[in-house]
Amino acid sequence: MKKIRLVAKDGKAKKVNSISLWLGAMSHISANHLKEHFDMATQNSELEGVDLNIETSDDAFHPQAQDILLKSVDIDS
């Protein structure tokens, strides 16, 4: 959440439209569970209702297989 807010601030965002994440195969969380946490974390904030796009990987040998990566933040500035 800190990184998303930093990107929005640096881009002088008036509104965050969508967020794209990459979910590694060994990150130990499902896309649905991550979405639930995102929705809870953004309740009553400027990010509530923002589209969350999650790309999942099934490559357990990917160098970042244990990570969740922020791919992009689409903003209106």
mmCIF file with all atom_site columns, C-alpha atoms in Angstrom:
data_model
loop_
_atom_site.group_PDB
_atom_site.id
_atom_site.type_symbol
_atom_site.label_atom_id
_atom_site.label_alt_id
_atom_site.label_comp_id
_atom_site.label_asym_id
_atom_site.label_entity_id
_atom_site.label_seq_id
_atom_site.pdbx_PDB_ins_code
_atom_site.Cartn_x
_atom_site.Cartn_y
_atom_site.Cartn_z
_atom_site.occupancy
_atom_site.B_iso_or_equiv
_atom_site.pdbx_formal_charge
_atom_site.auth_seq_id
_atom_site.auth_comp_id
_atom_site.auth_asym_id
_atom_site.auth_atom_id
_atom_site.pdbx_PDB_model_num
ATOM 1  C CA . MET A 1 1  ? 0.000   0.000   0.000   1.00 0.00 ? 1  MET A CA 1
ATOM 2  C CA . LYS A 1 2  ? 2.868   2.374   0.782   1.00 0.00 ? 2  LYS A CA 1
ATOM 3  C CA . LYS A 1 3  ? 4.382   1.876   -2.662  1.00 0.00 ? 3  LYS A CA 1
ATOM 4  C CA . ILE A 1 4  ? 1.025   2.455   -4.383  1.00 0.00 ? 4  ILE A CA 1
ATOM 5  C CA . ARG A 1 5  ? 0.462   5.657   -2.445  1.00 0.00 ? 5  ARG A CA 1
ATOM 6  C CA . LEU A 1 6  ? 4.019   6.801   -3.195  1.00 0.00 ? 6  LEU A CA 1
ATOM 7  C CA . VAL A 1 7  ? 3.544   6.205   -6.926  1.00 0.00 ? 7  VAL A CA 1
ATOM 8  C CA . ALA A 1 8  ? 0.249   8.126   -6.837  1.00 0.00 ? 8  ALA A CA 1
ATOM 9  C CA . LYS A 1 9  ? 1.837   11.002  -4.914  1.00 0.00 ? 9  LYS A CA 1
ATOM 10 C CA . ASP A 1 10 ? 4.882   11.174  -7.198  1.00 0.00 ? 10 ASP A CA 1
ATOM 11 C CA . GLY A 1 11 ? 2.568   11.178  -10.233 1.00 0.00 ? 11 GLY A CA 1
ATOM 12 C CA . LYS A 1 12 ? 0.438   13.923  -8.636  1.00 0.00 ? 12 LYS A CA 1
ATOM 13 C CA . ALA A 1 13 ? -2.579  11.671  -9.064  1.00 0.00 ? 13 ALA A CA 1
ATOM 14 C CA . LYS A 1 14 ? -6.054  13.079  -8.789  1.00 0.00 ? 14 LYS A CA 1
ATOM 15 C CA . LYS A 1 15 ? -7.372  9.531   -8.924  1.00 0.00 ? 15 LYS A CA 1
ATOM 16 C CA . VAL A 1 16 ? -5.992  5.997   -9.012  1.00 0.00 ? 16 VAL A CA 1
ATOM 17 C CA . ASN A 1 17 ? -7.874  4.018   -11.672 1.00 0.00 ? 17 ASN A CA 1
ATOM 18 C CA . SER A 1 18 ? -6.277  0.606   -11.426 1.00 0.00 ? 18 SER A CA 1
ATOM 19 C CA . ILE A 1 19 ? -3.418  -1.346  -9.958  1.00 0.00 ? 19 ILE A CA 1
ATOM 20 C CA . SER A 1 20 ? -1.690  -4.317  -11.552 1.00 0.00 ? 20 SER A CA 1
ATOM 21 C CA . LEU A 1 21 ? 0.193   -6.909  -9.536  1.00 0.00 ? 21 LEU A CA 1
ATOM 22 C CA . TRP A 1 22 ? 2.203   -10.008 -10.385 1.00 0.00 ? 22 TRP A CA 1
ATOM 23 C CA . LEU A 1 23 ? 1.757   -12.908 -7.987  1.00 0.00 ? 23 LEU A CA 1
ATOM 24 C CA . GLY A 1 24 ? 4.556   -15.449 -7.839  1.00 0.00 ? 24 GLY A CA 1
ATOM 25 C CA . ALA A 1 25 ? 3.780   -19.175 -7.778  1.00 0.00 ? 25 ALA A CA 1
ATOM 26 C CA . MET A 1 26 ? 5.437   -19.617 -4.380  1.00 0.00 ? 26 MET A CA 1
ATOM 27 C CA . SER A 1 27 ? 4.054   -16.457 -2.729  1.00 0.00 ? 27 SER A CA 1
ATOM 28 C CA . HIS A 1 28 ? 1.762   -18.567 -0.506  1.00 0.00 ? 28 HIS A CA 1
ATOM 29 C CA . ILE A 1 29 ? -1.362  -16.533 -1.183  1.00 0.00 ? 29 ILE A CA 1
ATOM 30 C CA . SER A 1 30 ? -4.050  -16.946 -3.820  1.00 0.00 ? 30 SER A CA 1
ATOM 31 C CA . ALA A 1 31 ? -5.219  -14.133 -6.045  1.00 0.00 ? 31 ALA A CA 1
ATOM 32 C CA . ASN A 1 32 ? -8.657  -14.253 -4.404  1.00 0.00 ? 32 ASN A CA 1
ATOM 33 C CA . HIS A 1 33 ? -7.196  -14.046 -0.900  1.00 0.00 ? 33 HIS A CA 1
ATOM 34 C CA . LEU A 1 34 ? -4.917  -11.166 -1.935  1.00 0.00 ? 34 LEU A CA 1
ATOM 35 C CA . LYS A 1 35 ? -7.942  -9.347  -3.387  1.00 0.00 ? 35 LYS A CA 1
ATOM 36 C CA . GLU A 1 36 ? -9.829  -9.816  -0.107  1.00 0.00 ? 36 GLU A CA 1
ATOM 37 C CA . HIS A 1 37 ? -6.928  -8.298  1.836   1.00 0.00 ? 37 HIS A CA 1
ATOM 38 C CA . PHE A 1 38 ? -6.659  -5.445  -0.663  1.00 0.00 ? 38 PHE A CA 1
ATOM 39 C CA . ASP A 1 39 ? -10.376 -4.681  -0.341  1.00 0.00 ? 39 ASP A CA 1
ATOM 40 C CA . MET A 1 40 ? -10.150 -4.668  3.468   1.00 0.00 ? 40 MET A CA 1
ATOM 41 C CA . ALA A 1 41 ? -7.013  -2.516  3.474   1.00 0.00 ? 41 ALA A CA 1
ATOM 42 C CA . THR A 1 42 ? -8.527  0.084   1.159   1.00 0.00 ? 42 THR A CA 1
ATOM 43 C CA . GLN A 1 43 ? -11.931 0.433   2.861   1.00 0.00 ? 43 GLN A CA 1
ATOM 44 C CA . ASN A 1 44 ? -12.759 4.065   3.546   1.00 0.00 ? 44 ASN A CA 1
ATOM 45 C CA . SER A 1 45 ? -9.609  5.257   1.797   1.00 0.00 ? 45 SER A CA 1
ATOM 46 C CA . GLU A 1 46 ? -8.804  6.987   -1.482  1.00 0.00 ? 46 GLU A CA 1
ATOM 47 C CA . LEU A 1 47 ? -8.069  3.528   -2.940  1.00 0.00 ? 47 LEU A CA 1
ATOM 48 C CA . GLU A 1 48 ? -11.444 1.955   -2.133  1.00 0.00 ? 48 GLU A CA 1
ATOM 49 C CA . GLY A 1 49 ? -13.040 0.528   -5.276  1.00 0.00 ? 49 GLY A CA 1
ATOM 50 C CA . VAL A 1 50 ? -9.885  0.748   -7.403  1.00 0.00 ? 50 VAL A CA 1
ATOM 51 C CA . ASP A 1 51 ? -9.620  -2.041  -9.980  1.00 0.00 ? 51 ASP A CA 1
ATOM 52 C CA . LEU A 1 52 ? -7.048  -4.612  -8.921  1.00 0.00 ? 52 LEU A CA 1
ATOM 53 C CA . ASN A 1 53 ? -5.620  -6.725  -11.723 1.00 0.00 ? 53 ASN A CA 1
ATOM 54 C CA . ILE A 1 54 ? -3.621  -9.733  -10.583 1.00 0.00 ? 54 ILE A CA 1
ATOM 55 C CA . GLU A 1 55 ? -1.449  -11.741 -12.961 1.00 0.00 ? 55 GLU A CA 1
ATOM 56 C CA . THR A 1 56 ? -0.554  -15.094 -11.473 1.00 0.00 ? 56 THR A CA 1
ATOM 57 C CA . SER A 1 57 ? 2.482   -17.176 -12.303 1.00 0.00 ? 57 SER A CA 1
ATOM 58 C CA . ASP A 1 58 ? 2.699   -20.946 -12.076 1.00 0.00 ? 58 ASP A CA 1
ATOM 59 C CA . ASP A 1 59 ? 6.488   -21.005 -12.557 1.00 0.00 ? 59 ASP A CA 1
ATOM 60 C CA . ALA A 1 60 ? 7.881   -22.218 -9.230  1.00 0.00 ? 60 ALA A CA 1
ATOM 61 C CA . PHE A 1 61 ? 11.425  -21.740 -10.560 1.00 0.00 ? 61 PHE A CA 1
ATOM 62 C CA . HIS A 1 62 ? 10.998  -18.077 -11.509 1.00 0.00 ? 62 HIS A CA 1
ATOM 63 C CA . PRO A 1 63 ? 13.646  -15.971 -9.689  1.00 0.00 ? 63 PRO A CA 1
ATOM 64 C CA . GLN A 1 64 ? 10.851  -13.998 -7.992  1.00 0.00 ? 64 GLN A CA 1
ATOM 65 C CA . ALA A 1 65 ? 8.449   -16.901 -7.423  1.00 0.00 ? 65 ALA A CA 1
ATOM 66 C CA . GLN A 1 66 ? 8.022   -15.961 -3.754  1.00 0.00 ? 66 GLN A CA 1
ATOM 67 C CA . ASP A 1 67 ? 7.221   -12.320 -4.446  1.00 0.00 ? 67 ASP A CA 1
ATOM 68 C CA . ILE A 1 68 ? 4.250   -10.106 -5.126  1.00 0.00 ? 68 ILE A CA 1
ATOM 69 C CA . LEU A 1 69 ? 5.316   -7.395  -7.543  1.00 0.00 ? 69 LEU A CA 1
ATOM 70 C CA . LEU A 1 70 ? 3.668   -4.064  -8.295  1.00 0.00 ? 70 LEU A CA 1
ATOM 71 C CA . LYS A 1 71 ? 3.559   -3.907  -12.091 1.00 0.00 ? 71 LYS A CA 1
ATOM 72 C CA . SER A 1 72 ? 1.720   -0.645  -12.641 1.00 0.00 ? 72 SER A CA 1
ATOM 73 C CA . VAL A 1 73 ? -0.498  2.012   -11.140 1.00 0.00 ? 73 VAL A CA 1
ATOM 74 C CA . ASP A 1 74 ? -2.840  3.730   -13.585 1.00 0.00 ? 74 ASP A CA 1
ATOM 75 C CA . ILE A 1 75 ? -3.625  7.260   -12.453 1.00 0.00 ? 75 ILE A CA 1
ATOM 76 C CA . ASP A 1 76 ? -5.384  10.416  -13.602 1.00 0.00 ? 76 ASP A CA 1
ATOM 77 C CA . SER A 1 77 ? -3.199  13.421  -12.975 1.00 0.00 ? 77 SER A CA 1
#
